[in-house]
Amino acid sequence: MVSARESVAELPLARFLARCHAEFATDHSGEVATYIPELARANPSDFGIAVTTVDGFVYEIGDSAVPFTIQSISKAFVFALALDLVGHDRVEAVVGVEPSGDPFNSIRLGADNRPFNAMVNAGAITCTGLLCESEGGGASARLTDALGRFAGRRLGVDEATFESERATGDRNRAIAYLLRTHGVLKGDVDTVLDVYFRQCAVSVTARDLSVMAATLANKGINPLTGEQVASSYAVARTLSVMTSSGMYDSAGRWVYRVGIPAKSGVAGGILASLPSQLGLGTYSPRIDDQGNSVRGLRACEALSSHFGLHMLNSGGDVRTCIAASYDVGSVCSRRSRRPQELAILEAHHAECIVLELAGALSFANVEYVSRRIRSLQPQLSYLVIDFRRVSSISEAAAHLLAGALDDLVARRVEVVFSGVAKGTPLEASLSGWLGGKHGVRVIAALDEAIEWAEDRIIQRQDGHLDFQKPTLLAEQQLLTGLSQDELSSLADLMATRNYAAGDRMIESGDPAASLLFVGSGLVSVRLPSGVRLATLSAGMAVGEMALLETHRSADVWADTQVTCLELSLKDFTGFRERHPRAGERVMANLARLLSKRLIVANNKIEALASY
Ligand code: GLU
């Protein structure tokens, strides 16, 4: 048997990463950082790579579990935390967003005496200072806790590295005093620097970095824990600054060649985050003159060029966001309709269109959807938009959708949303429309939304949906063509059954010993999971499969008060012997009904599959 580990190793991406690892492990260029004495103790041959996908699958190659200190990579997360905790106005007032072109530890501020950006020491110390102001003595714990939430586990601090940097960090002290001179940093320099040195000494692995990167790539939601760790505003701003300034003074070359927002640290870690795709974490302590891990850089470059992952290289067919589009003539609801209702729907099915949307709805997708909506036929009265397969909707997409909906309201089209699951981020993005606002109706299940629109079409054409009106036995579809005599001898064998709304009339798994002719009311056939297979009304039979099967295959529930006539299989067998012609007729009717059902089902499959 193939073990889980072996089968992961066989995945195409795992094989690619293993090849990169084997090739770049032979590169011994670069030096382990020594300016923080404790860092010099790192094993120069350590090399780990990890990739975490945005749905939370982790690939690990080599020394991906070896701990090292996060160093400058913490700057990205502290910036995001500061944006969320103290507000972007305050952060953006004291830290710029321009690349400096200087080394990370440069003692130089911008012309306005603000640090250039939050990825160089001056900007990072400023952000840490802001957090100290807002969190007081709890700043360090808060910060370590936040980094752990990004990583999906509690992280600790490497005390030896912390002490080592604290004892030798005079350059950072010089930066902090300069910041204080200009009023950018408030509070006690040593207190702020202790928090800063501690954040740099948080111990992580390449695997942790990949999960942290995937959390950034996933709009701040950790794909392993599902926790929203940072706001999407903070994440987008952080990724922006990482793009322009994350890789020390080789940031321009990095964007040009790799094109993935990234941040590196002098201990040898690199974190790269490609929005909506993946998070990459690498560890190899030999760094180049700019302070970037040599092997880590090569791994990032290889991954980007091999798979064409440059962020400006993205594209896609916007049309795939419409998973299916049809009118209720080709895909009807699971409500079985009576002949007069069917006739109305046949003539008016084009009045209701269903658009099943899918994926992450962006500006480009919904712009396309808006054109599709605009081109819908003039007789359109109902539009059902299904969101079951939609993972998210961007602000721009929501604006465009709002515009399209306004247009529909002006055309007197009634709009129904279905498939918006409760408590999801999607529900939050659509909340402006939920609760009946802007004339949008919300119906949980797509099938029920289609049924609602069909009902409206039928009612508008004066078709009555009075399902409590009793039906004659002669109107039963299964008994079509039987003579009066045959019907009355059959009626003698039947017993009246009354059910209240909510009663279970038939239970799945029970022996199939009778069939029920619905005289009035609505009944639903459901799988034990609750999924609705059909809703039937007067003139239709349930449990009719007893004529072919030995056991019930689904539950049947009374949706309203229901009256039925029950015919036992035993009595029907006796009736068939006495009235062979009528018996044959009933079986032929059953065959016709089943064949119609099959045709409808095939049409539905075709309509959905042709997309
Ligand atoms: N703690 C280090 C410093 O401030 C971080 C440097 C880095 O990783 O770039 O010097």
Coordinates of C-alpha atoms and ligand atoms in Angstrom, one line a residue:
M1 CA 0.0 0.0 0.0
V2 CA 1.2 3.5 -0.8
S3 CA 1.7 5.5 2.4
A4 CA 0.2 9.1 2.7
R5 CA 3.7 10.5 2.7
E6 CA 4.8 8.6 -0.4
S7 CA 1.7 9.6 -2.3
V8 CA 2.3 13.3 -1.4
A9 CA 5.9 12.9 -2.7
E10 CA 4.4 11.7 -6.0
L11 CA 2.4 14.8 -6.5
P12 CA 3.7 17.0 -9.4
L13 CA 4.5 20.0 -7.2
A14 CA 6.3 17.8 -4.6
R15 CA 8.5 16.3 -7.3
F16 CA 9.3 19.7 -8.6
L17 CA 10.2 21.1 -5.2
A18 CA 12.3 18.0 -4.5
R19 CA 14.3 18.6 -7.7
C20 CA 14.8 22.2 -6.8
H21 CA 15.9 21.2 -3.3
A22 CA 18.4 18.6 -4.6
E23 CA 19.8 21.1 -7.2
F24 CA 20.2 24.2 -5.0
A25 CA 21.5 22.3 -2.0
T26 CA 24.8 22.0 -3.9
D27 CA 25.1 25.9 -4.0
H28 CA 27.4 26.8 -1.1
S29 CA 27.7 30.5 -2.0
G30 CA 26.7 33.2 0.5
E31 CA 27.6 33.5 4.2
V32 CA 25.7 33.0 7.4
A33 CA 24.9 36.3 9.1
T34 CA 27.1 37.1 12.0
Y35 CA 26.3 40.7 13.0
I36 CA 23.9 39.2 15.5
P37 CA 26.5 36.8 17.1
E38 CA 23.9 34.1 17.9
L39 CA 22.9 33.8 14.2
A40 CA 26.5 32.6 13.4
R41 CA 25.6 29.3 15.1
A42 CA 23.2 28.3 12.4
N43 CA 24.1 25.2 10.4
P44 CA 25.0 26.5 6.9
S45 CA 23.8 23.3 5.2
D46 CA 20.3 23.5 6.5
F47 CA 17.8 23.9 3.6
G48 CA 14.0 23.5 3.8
I49 CA 11.2 24.4 1.4
A50 CA 7.5 24.4 2.2
V51 CA 4.5 25.4 0.1
T52 CA 1.0 25.8 1.5
T53 CA -2.0 26.1 -0.8
V54 CA -4.8 28.5 -0.1
D55 CA -7.0 25.5 0.6
G56 CA -4.6 24.4 3.3
F57 CA -2.5 21.6 1.8
V58 CA 1.2 21.7 2.9
Y59 CA 4.1 20.4 0.9
E60 CA 7.4 20.1 2.8
I61 CA 10.9 19.2 1.5
G62 CA 14.2 19.0 3.4
D63 CA 14.7 20.8 6.6
S64 CA 11.3 22.4 6.7
A65 CA 10.9 21.7 10.4
V66 CA 14.2 23.3 11.5
P67 CA 13.6 26.3 13.7
F68 CA 15.2 29.6 13.0
T69 CA 14.4 33.2 13.9
I70 CA 12.0 35.1 11.8
Q71 CA 13.9 38.4 11.9
S72 CA 12.8 40.9 9.3
I73 CA 10.0 38.8 8.0
S74 CA 8.1 39.8 11.2
K75 CA 8.0 43.4 9.8
A76 CA 5.3 42.5 7.3
F77 CA 3.1 41.0 9.9
V78 CA 3.7 43.8 12.4
F79 CA 2.7 46.3 9.7
A80 CA -0.5 44.4 9.1
L81 CA -1.2 44.2 12.8
A82 CA -0.5 47.9 13.2
L83 CA -2.9 48.8 10.4
D84 CA -5.6 46.8 12.1
L85 CA -5.0 47.7 15.7
V86 CA -4.1 51.4 15.5
G87 CA -5.8 52.2 12.2
H88 CA -4.3 52.9 8.8
D89 CA -4.5 56.7 9.3
R90 CA -2.1 56.7 12.1
V91 CA 0.2 54.2 10.6
E92 CA 0.3 55.8 7.2
A93 CA 0.9 59.2 8.8
V94 CA 4.2 58.1 10.3
V95 CA 5.5 55.4 7.8
G96 CA 5.8 55.9 4.1
V97 CA 5.3 53.3 1.4
E98 CA 8.2 54.1 -1.0
P99 CA 11.1 51.8 -1.7
S100 CA 14.2 53.2 -0.1
G101 CA 16.9 51.7 -2.3
D102 CA 19.0 51.6 0.9
P103 CA 20.1 48.6 2.9
F104 CA 17.6 47.4 5.5
N105 CA 19.4 48.9 8.5
S106 CA 20.1 52.3 6.9
I107 CA 20.1 55.3 9.2
R108 CA 18.3 57.5 6.8
L109 CA 14.8 58.8 6.7
G110 CA 12.7 60.2 3.8
A111 CA 12.6 63.9 3.0
D112 CA 9.6 64.3 5.3
N113 CA 11.6 62.7 8.2
R114 CA 9.4 59.6 8.0
P115 CA 10.8 56.1 7.4
F116 CA 10.6 55.1 3.8
N117 CA 8.5 52.0 4.4
A118 CA 7.6 49.4 7.0
M119 CA 10.0 46.8 5.6
V120 CA 13.2 48.6 6.5
N121 CA 14.3 48.8 10.2
A122 CA 13.3 52.4 10.7
G123 CA 9.7 51.8 9.5
A124 CA 9.4 48.5 11.4
I125 CA 10.6 50.0 14.6
T126 CA 8.1 52.8 14.1
C127 CA 5.3 50.3 13.7
T128 CA 6.4 48.4 16.8
G129 CA 6.4 51.8 18.6
L130 CA 2.8 52.3 17.6
L131 CA 1.9 48.9 19.0
C132 CA 3.7 49.7 22.2
E133 CA 1.7 52.9 22.5
S134 CA -1.6 51.0 22.0
E135 CA -0.9 47.8 23.8
G136 CA 1.5 49.0 26.6
G137 CA 3.3 46.2 28.4
G138 CA 1.3 43.6 26.6
A139 CA 2.7 44.6 23.1
S140 CA 5.3 41.8 22.9
A141 CA 2.8 39.0 23.9
R142 CA 0.2 40.4 21.5
L143 CA 2.7 40.4 18.7
T144 CA 4.0 36.9 19.3
D145 CA 0.4 35.7 19.6
A146 CA -0.5 37.4 16.3
L147 CA 2.4 35.8 14.5
G148 CA 1.3 32.4 15.8
R149 CA -2.2 33.0 14.5
F150 CA -0.7 33.6 11.0
A151 CA 1.3 30.3 11.4
G152 CA -1.6 28.4 12.8
R153 CA 0.2 27.4 16.0
R154 CA 1.7 29.0 19.1
L155 CA 5.2 30.4 18.5
G156 CA 8.0 30.9 21.0
V157 CA 10.9 33.3 21.2
D158 CA 14.5 32.3 20.8
E159 CA 15.8 33.9 24.0
A160 CA 19.4 33.5 23.1
T161 CA 19.0 35.3 19.8
F162 CA 17.0 38.0 21.5
E163 CA 19.7 38.6 24.1
S164 CA 22.4 38.5 21.5
E165 CA 20.7 41.2 19.4
R166 CA 19.8 43.3 22.3
A167 CA 23.5 43.3 23.4
T168 CA 24.7 44.3 20.0
G169 CA 21.9 46.2 18.4
D170 CA 23.4 49.7 18.6
R171 CA 22.6 50.5 15.0
N172 CA 18.9 49.9 15.7
R173 CA 19.3 52.1 18.8
A174 CA 20.7 54.9 16.6
I175 CA 17.7 54.5 14.2
A176 CA 15.3 54.6 17.1
Y177 CA 16.8 57.8 18.6
L178 CA 16.7 59.4 15.2
L179 CA 13.0 58.5 14.9
R180 CA 12.4 59.9 18.4
T181 CA 14.2 63.2 17.5
H182 CA 11.7 63.7 14.7
G183 CA 8.7 62.8 16.9
V184 CA 8.0 59.7 14.8
L185 CA 8.7 57.4 17.7
K186 CA 7.2 58.2 21.1
G187 CA 7.9 56.4 24.3
D188 CA 11.0 54.8 25.7
V189 CA 13.6 53.7 23.0
D190 CA 14.8 50.7 25.0
T191 CA 11.3 49.5 25.7
V192 CA 10.3 49.7 22.0
L193 CA 13.5 48.0 20.9
D194 CA 13.1 45.2 23.4
V195 CA 9.7 44.5 21.7
Y196 CA 11.3 44.8 18.3
F197 CA 14.2 42.5 19.1
R198 CA 11.8 40.0 20.5
Q199 CA 9.6 40.0 17.4
C200 CA 12.7 39.4 15.3
A201 CA 13.6 36.5 17.6
V202 CA 10.3 34.6 17.2
S203 CA 11.2 31.1 16.3
V204 CA 9.6 29.7 13.1
T205 CA 10.2 26.9 10.5
A206 CA 9.9 27.0 6.7
R207 CA 6.6 25.3 7.1
D208 CA 5.4 28.1 9.4
L209 CA 6.5 30.7 6.9
S210 CA 4.6 28.9 4.2
V211 CA 1.4 28.9 6.3
M212 CA 1.9 32.5 7.2
A213 CA 2.3 33.4 3.5
A214 CA -0.7 31.3 2.6
T215 CA -2.7 33.3 5.1
L216 CA -1.7 36.5 3.4
A217 CA -2.5 34.9 0.0
N218 CA -5.9 34.0 1.4
K219 CA -7.0 37.5 2.3
G220 CA -6.0 37.1 5.9
I221 CA -7.8 33.8 6.6
N222 CA -5.5 31.1 7.8
P223 CA -6.2 28.2 5.5
L224 CA -5.4 25.6 8.3
T225 CA -7.4 27.1 11.1
G226 CA -10.0 29.1 9.2
E227 CA -9.4 32.1 11.4
Q228 CA -9.5 35.6 9.9
V229 CA -6.2 36.8 11.3
A230 CA -6.0 40.2 9.6
S231 CA -8.4 42.3 7.6
S232 CA -8.3 42.1 3.9
Y233 CA -7.4 45.9 3.8
A234 CA -4.3 45.3 6.0
V235 CA -3.3 42.2 4.0
A236 CA -3.6 44.0 0.6
R237 CA -1.5 47.0 1.9
T238 CA 1.1 44.7 3.4
L239 CA 1.5 42.7 0.2
S240 CA 1.8 46.0 -1.7
V241 CA 4.7 47.1 0.4
M242 CA 6.3 43.7 0.3
T243 CA 6.1 43.9 -3.5
S244 CA 8.0 47.2 -3.7
S245 CA 10.3 46.8 -0.7
G246 CA 10.2 43.3 0.7
M247 CA 13.5 42.1 -0.6
Y248 CA 15.9 44.7 0.8
D249 CA 17.7 46.7 -1.9
S250 CA 17.2 44.1 -4.5
A251 CA 13.4 44.7 -4.5
G252 CA 13.2 46.0 -8.1
R253 CA 15.1 43.0 -9.5
W254 CA 12.9 40.7 -7.4
V255 CA 9.6 42.1 -8.8
Y256 CA 11.1 42.0 -12.3
R257 CA 12.3 38.4 -12.1
V258 CA 10.1 36.6 -9.6
G259 CA 7.0 38.9 -9.3
I260 CA 5.7 37.4 -6.1
P261 CA 5.3 39.6 -3.0
A262 CA 7.9 38.5 -0.5
K263 CA 9.9 39.3 2.6
S264 CA 13.2 37.9 3.7
G265 CA 15.1 37.8 7.0
V266 CA 18.8 37.8 7.8
A267 CA 18.5 34.4 9.6
G268 CA 17.9 32.9 6.2
G269 CA 14.1 32.7 5.8
I270 CA 12.1 33.9 2.8
L271 CA 8.4 34.1 2.7
A272 CA 6.6 34.6 -0.6
S273 CA 2.8 35.0 -1.0
L274 CA 1.0 34.8 -4.2
P275 CA -2.6 36.0 -3.7
S276 CA -5.3 33.4 -4.2
Q277 CA -2.7 30.8 -5.0
L278 CA 0.0 29.8 -2.5
G279 CA 2.3 30.6 0.3
L280 CA 6.0 29.7 0.1
G281 CA 8.5 29.4 3.0
T282 CA 12.2 28.6 2.6
Y283 CA 15.0 28.4 5.0
S284 CA 18.7 28.3 4.2
P285 CA 21.0 30.5 6.3
R286 CA 23.6 31.4 3.7
I287 CA 22.7 34.9 2.6
D288 CA 24.0 37.1 -0.2
D289 CA 25.3 40.7 0.0
Q290 CA 21.8 42.1 0.0
G291 CA 20.8 39.9 3.0
N292 CA 18.7 37.4 1.1
S293 CA 19.1 33.6 1.4
V294 CA 20.9 32.4 -1.7
R295 CA 19.1 29.0 -2.0
G296 CA 15.8 30.5 -1.0
L297 CA 16.1 33.1 -3.8
R298 CA 16.8 30.4 -6.3
A299 CA 13.9 28.2 -5.1
C300 CA 11.5 31.2 -5.4
E301 CA 12.9 32.1 -8.9
A302 CA 12.6 28.5 -10.1
L303 CA 9.0 28.1 -8.8
S304 CA 8.0 31.4 -10.4
S305 CA 9.6 30.9 -13.8
H306 CA 8.7 27.2 -14.1
F307 CA 5.0 27.7 -13.4
G308 CA 4.7 31.2 -14.8
L309 CA 3.7 32.5 -11.4
H310 CA 4.7 36.2 -11.9
M311 CA 1.8 38.1 -10.4
L312 CA 1.5 40.2 -13.6
N313 CA 1.3 37.1 -15.6
S314 CA -2.2 36.2 -14.4
G315 CA -5.2 35.8 -16.6
G316 CA -8.1 33.6 -17.1
D317 CA -11.3 33.3 -19.0
V318 CA -13.9 35.5 -17.3
R319 CA -16.7 33.5 -18.9
T320 CA -16.0 30.5 -16.5
C321 CA -17.7 32.4 -13.7
I322 CA -21.1 31.4 -15.2
A323 CA -21.3 27.7 -14.4
A324 CA -24.6 27.4 -16.1
S325 CA -27.4 29.5 -17.6
Y326 CA -30.8 28.2 -18.6
D327 CA -34.5 29.0 -18.5
V328 CA -36.9 26.9 -16.5
G329 CA -38.0 25.1 -19.7
S330 CA -34.8 23.0 -19.7
V331 CA -34.2 22.8 -16.0
C332 CA -37.4 22.9 -14.0
S333 CA -37.9 22.6 -10.3
R334 CA -38.5 19.3 -8.6
R335 CA -42.1 20.1 -8.2
S336 CA -44.2 17.8 -10.3
R337 CA -46.7 19.9 -12.2
R338 CA -50.2 19.1 -13.2
P339 CA -51.1 19.1 -16.9
Q340 CA -52.6 22.7 -16.9
E341 CA -49.5 24.0 -15.0
L342 CA -47.2 22.3 -17.4
A343 CA -49.0 23.8 -20.4
I344 CA -48.5 27.3 -18.9
L345 CA -44.8 26.7 -18.2
E346 CA -44.3 25.3 -21.6
A347 CA -45.5 28.6 -23.1
H348 CA -43.8 30.9 -20.7
H349 CA -40.6 29.2 -19.6
A350 CA -38.5 32.0 -21.1
E351 CA -39.8 34.4 -18.4
C352 CA -37.4 32.9 -15.8
I353 CA -33.7 32.6 -16.3
V354 CA -31.3 31.0 -13.9
L355 CA -27.6 32.1 -13.8
E356 CA -25.4 29.8 -11.7
L357 CA -22.3 31.7 -10.9
A358 CA -19.0 30.1 -9.7
G359 CA -15.6 30.9 -8.3
A360 CA -14.2 34.2 -6.9
L361 CA -16.2 37.0 -8.5
S362 CA -13.9 39.8 -9.5
F363 CA -14.3 43.0 -11.5
A364 CA -13.7 41.3 -14.8
N365 CA -16.0 38.4 -14.2
V366 CA -19.0 40.5 -13.1
E367 CA -18.4 43.0 -15.9
Y368 CA -19.0 40.0 -18.2
V369 CA -22.0 38.8 -16.1
S370 CA -23.4 42.4 -16.4
R371 CA -23.3 42.2 -20.2
R372 CA -25.0 38.8 -20.1
I373 CA -27.7 40.1 -17.9
R374 CA -28.2 43.1 -20.1
S375 CA -28.6 40.8 -23.1
L376 CA -31.4 38.7 -21.5
Q377 CA -34.6 38.6 -23.5
P378 CA -37.2 41.3 -23.1
Q379 CA -39.8 38.9 -21.8
L380 CA -37.7 38.2 -18.8
S381 CA -39.7 38.5 -15.5
Y382 CA -37.6 36.5 -13.0
L383 CA -33.9 36.2 -12.7
V384 CA -32.5 33.6 -10.3
I385 CA -28.8 34.2 -9.5
D386 CA -27.3 31.2 -7.7
F387 CA -24.2 31.7 -5.5
R388 CA -23.7 28.1 -4.3
R389 CA -20.4 27.8 -6.1
V390 CA -19.2 31.4 -5.5
S391 CA -16.3 31.6 -3.0
S392 CA -16.1 35.4 -2.8
I393 CA -17.1 38.6 -4.4
S394 CA -14.8 41.6 -4.6
E395 CA -15.9 45.1 -3.8
A396 CA -15.6 46.1 -7.5
A397 CA -17.6 43.0 -8.5
A398 CA -20.3 43.9 -6.0
H399 CA -20.5 47.5 -7.4
L400 CA -21.0 46.1 -10.9
L401 CA -23.6 43.6 -9.8
A402 CA -25.5 46.4 -8.0
G403 CA -25.6 48.4 -11.2
A404 CA -26.9 45.4 -13.1
L405 CA -29.6 44.8 -10.5
D406 CA -30.7 48.4 -10.7
D407 CA -31.1 48.0 -14.4
L408 CA -33.3 44.9 -13.8
V409 CA -35.5 46.6 -11.2
A410 CA -36.1 49.3 -13.8
R411 CA -37.1 46.6 -16.3
R412 CA -39.5 45.2 -13.6
V413 CA -37.6 42.0 -13.4
E414 CA -37.8 40.3 -10.0
V415 CA -34.4 39.0 -8.8
V416 CA -33.9 36.0 -6.5
F417 CA -30.6 35.1 -4.9
S418 CA -30.1 31.4 -3.9
G419 CA -27.2 29.4 -2.5
V420 CA -25.9 32.1 -0.1
A421 CA -24.7 30.1 2.9
K422 CA -25.3 31.6 6.3
G423 CA -22.3 32.9 8.3
T424 CA -19.9 32.9 5.3
P425 CA -17.8 35.8 4.1
L426 CA -19.9 35.8 0.9
E427 CA -23.0 36.4 3.0
A428 CA -21.3 39.3 4.6
S429 CA -20.3 40.8 1.2
L430 CA -23.9 40.4 -0.1
S431 CA -25.5 41.6 3.1
G432 CA -26.5 44.9 1.4
W433 CA -28.9 42.9 -0.7
L434 CA -30.1 40.3 1.8
G435 CA -33.2 40.9 4.0
G436 CA -35.3 42.0 1.1
K437 CA -33.3 45.1 0.3
H438 CA -33.3 46.6 -3.2
G439 CA -36.1 44.2 -4.1
V440 CA -33.9 41.1 -4.0
R441 CA -35.6 38.0 -2.7
V442 CA -33.4 35.4 -1.0
I443 CA -34.3 31.7 -1.2
A444 CA -31.9 29.3 0.3
A445 CA -32.1 26.4 -2.2
L446 CA -31.8 26.9 -5.9
D447 CA -34.5 24.3 -6.6
E448 CA -36.9 26.2 -4.3
A449 CA -36.1 29.5 -6.0
I450 CA -36.9 28.0 -9.4
E451 CA -40.2 26.5 -8.0
W452 CA -41.1 30.0 -6.6
A453 CA -40.6 31.6 -10.0
E454 CA -42.6 28.8 -11.7
D455 CA -45.4 29.4 -9.3
R456 CA -45.4 33.1 -10.1
I457 CA -45.5 32.4 -13.8
I458 CA -48.4 30.0 -13.4
Q459 CA -50.3 32.4 -11.1
R460 CA -49.8 35.3 -13.5
Q461 CA -51.4 33.2 -16.3
D462 CA -54.4 32.6 -14.0
G463 CA -53.3 29.0 -13.5
H464 CA -54.6 28.0 -10.1
L465 CA -52.3 26.4 -7.6
D466 CA -55.0 25.4 -5.3
F467 CA -53.6 22.1 -4.1
Q468 CA -56.2 21.6 -1.5
K469 CA -59.0 21.3 -4.1
P470 CA -59.9 17.5 -4.1
T471 CA -59.3 15.6 -7.3
L472 CA -61.4 12.8 -8.7
L473 CA -59.9 9.3 -9.0
A474 CA -60.4 9.5 -12.8
E475 CA -57.9 12.5 -12.8
Q476 CA -55.1 10.3 -11.4
Q477 CA -52.3 10.2 -14.0
L478 CA -51.6 6.5 -13.1
L479 CA -55.2 5.6 -13.8
T480 CA -55.7 7.4 -17.1
G481 CA -57.8 5.3 -19.6
L482 CA -59.6 3.1 -17.0
S483 CA -63.3 2.7 -17.5
Q484 CA -65.8 3.9 -14.9
D485 CA -66.5 0.3 -13.8
E486 CA -62.8 -0.4 -13.4
L487 CA -62.3 2.8 -11.4
S488 CA -65.1 2.0 -9.1
S489 CA -64.0 -1.5 -8.4
L490 CA -60.5 -0.1 -7.7
A491 CA -62.0 2.6 -5.4
D492 CA -63.7 -0.2 -3.4
L493 CA -60.2 -1.5 -2.6
M494 CA -58.9 1.8 -1.4
A495 CA -58.8 3.3 2.1
T496 CA -58.8 7.0 2.8
R497 CA -55.7 8.3 4.6
N498 CA -55.4 11.8 6.1
Y499 CA -52.1 13.4 7.1
A500 CA -51.2 16.6 8.9
A501 CA -48.4 18.9 7.6
G502 CA -45.1 17.5 8.8
D503 CA -46.2 13.8 9.0
R504 CA -44.0 11.2 7.5
M505 CA -46.2 9.2 5.1
I506 CA -43.6 6.7 3.9
E507 CA -40.2 5.8 5.5
S508 CA -37.2 4.9 3.4
G509 CA -36.2 1.2 3.9
D510 CA -39.7 0.0 4.8
P511 CA -41.2 -2.8 2.7
A512 CA -43.1 -1.3 -0.3
A513 CA -46.6 -2.8 0.3
S514 CA -48.9 -0.1 -1.0
L515 CA -49.3 2.9 -3.3
L516 CA -50.9 6.2 -2.4
F517 CA -53.0 8.4 -4.7
V518 CA -52.8 12.1 -3.6
G519 CA -56.3 13.6 -3.6
S520 CA -55.4 16.9 -2.2
G521 CA -52.4 18.7 -0.6
L522 CA -48.7 18.7 -1.3
V523 CA -46.3 15.9 -0.5
S524 CA -42.5 15.8 -0.9
V525 CA -40.3 12.8 -1.6
R526 CA -36.9 13.3 0.2
L527 CA -33.8 11.3 0.7
P528 CA -33.1 10.6 4.4
S529 CA -30.5 13.5 4.2
G530 CA -33.3 15.9 3.5
V531 CA -32.6 16.5 -0.2
R532 CA -35.8 16.9 -2.1
L533 CA -36.4 14.6 -5.0
A534 CA -39.9 15.7 -5.9
T535 CA -42.9 17.5 -4.7
L536 CA -46.3 16.1 -5.8
S537 CA -49.8 17.3 -5.7
A538 CA -53.3 16.1 -6.3
G539 CA -53.7 13.6 -9.2
M540 CA -50.3 12.1 -8.6
A541 CA -49.3 8.9 -6.9
V542 CA -46.5 8.3 -4.4
G543 CA -45.0 5.0 -3.4
E544 CA -45.9 3.9 -6.9
M545 CA -42.5 2.3 -7.3
A546 CA -44.0 -0.4 -5.1
L547 CA -45.2 -1.8 -8.4
L548 CA -41.6 -2.4 -9.3
E549 CA -39.5 -2.5 -6.1
T550 CA -39.7 -4.4 -2.9
H551 CA -38.6 -1.6 -0.5
R552 CA -39.1 2.2 -0.2
S553 CA -36.1 4.1 -1.5
A554 CA -37.0 7.5 0.0
D555 CA -39.1 9.2 2.6
V556 CA -42.4 10.9 1.8
W557 CA -43.6 13.8 3.9
A558 CA -46.8 15.7 4.0
D559 CA -46.0 19.4 3.3
T560 CA -49.5 20.5 3.9
Q561 CA -52.7 18.8 5.1
V562 CA -52.9 15.8 2.7
T563 CA -55.7 13.4 1.8
C564 CA -54.8 10.2 0.0
L565 CA -56.3 6.9 -1.2
E566 CA -54.2 4.0 -0.3
L567 CA -54.2 0.8 -2.3
S568 CA -52.3 -2.3 -1.0
L569 CA -50.2 -4.2 -3.4
K570 CA -52.0 -7.4 -2.5
D571 CA -55.4 -5.9 -3.4
F572 CA -53.9 -4.4 -6.6
T573 CA -52.6 -7.9 -7.6
G574 CA -56.1 -9.3 -7.1
F575 CA -57.6 -6.5 -9.1
R576 CA -55.1 -7.2 -12.0
E577 CA -56.2 -10.8 -12.1
R578 CA -59.9 -9.8 -12.3
H579 CA -59.3 -6.9 -14.7
P580 CA -56.2 -7.8 -16.8
R581 CA -56.8 -5.0 -19.3
A582 CA -56.9 -2.3 -16.6
G583 CA -53.9 -3.8 -14.9
E584 CA -51.9 -3.5 -18.1
R585 CA -53.1 0.0 -18.6
V586 CA -51.9 1.1 -15.1
M587 CA -48.5 -0.5 -15.8
A588 CA -48.3 1.2 -19.2
N589 CA -49.2 4.6 -17.5
L590 CA -46.4 4.0 -15.0
A591 CA -43.9 3.3 -17.8
R592 CA -45.0 6.5 -19.5
L593 CA -44.6 8.6 -16.4
L594 CA -41.2 7.1 -15.7
S595 CA -40.1 7.7 -19.3
K596 CA -41.2 11.4 -19.0
R597 CA -39.2 11.7 -15.8
L598 CA -36.2 10.3 -17.5
I599 CA -36.6 12.7 -20.4
V600 CA -36.8 15.6 -18.0
A601 CA -33.7 14.3 -16.1
N602 CA -31.7 13.9 -19.3
N603 CA -32.6 17.4 -20.5
K604 CA -31.5 18.8 -17.2
I605 CA -28.2 17.0 -17.3
E606 CA -27.7 18.1 -20.9
A607 CA -28.5 21.8 -20.0
L608 CA -26.1 21.7 -17.1
A609 CA -23.4 19.7 -18.8
S610 CA -23.3 21.8 -22.0
Y611 CA -21.6 24.6 -20.0
Ligands
GLU1 N1 16.7 41.9 13.8 C1 17.3 42.3 12.6 C2 17.7 43.7 12.6 O1 17.0 44.6 12.9 C3 16.4 42.0 11.5 C4 17.2 42.2 10.2 C5 16.7 41.5 9.0 O2 16.2 40.3 9.1 O3 16.7 42.1 8.0 O4 18.9 44.0 12.4

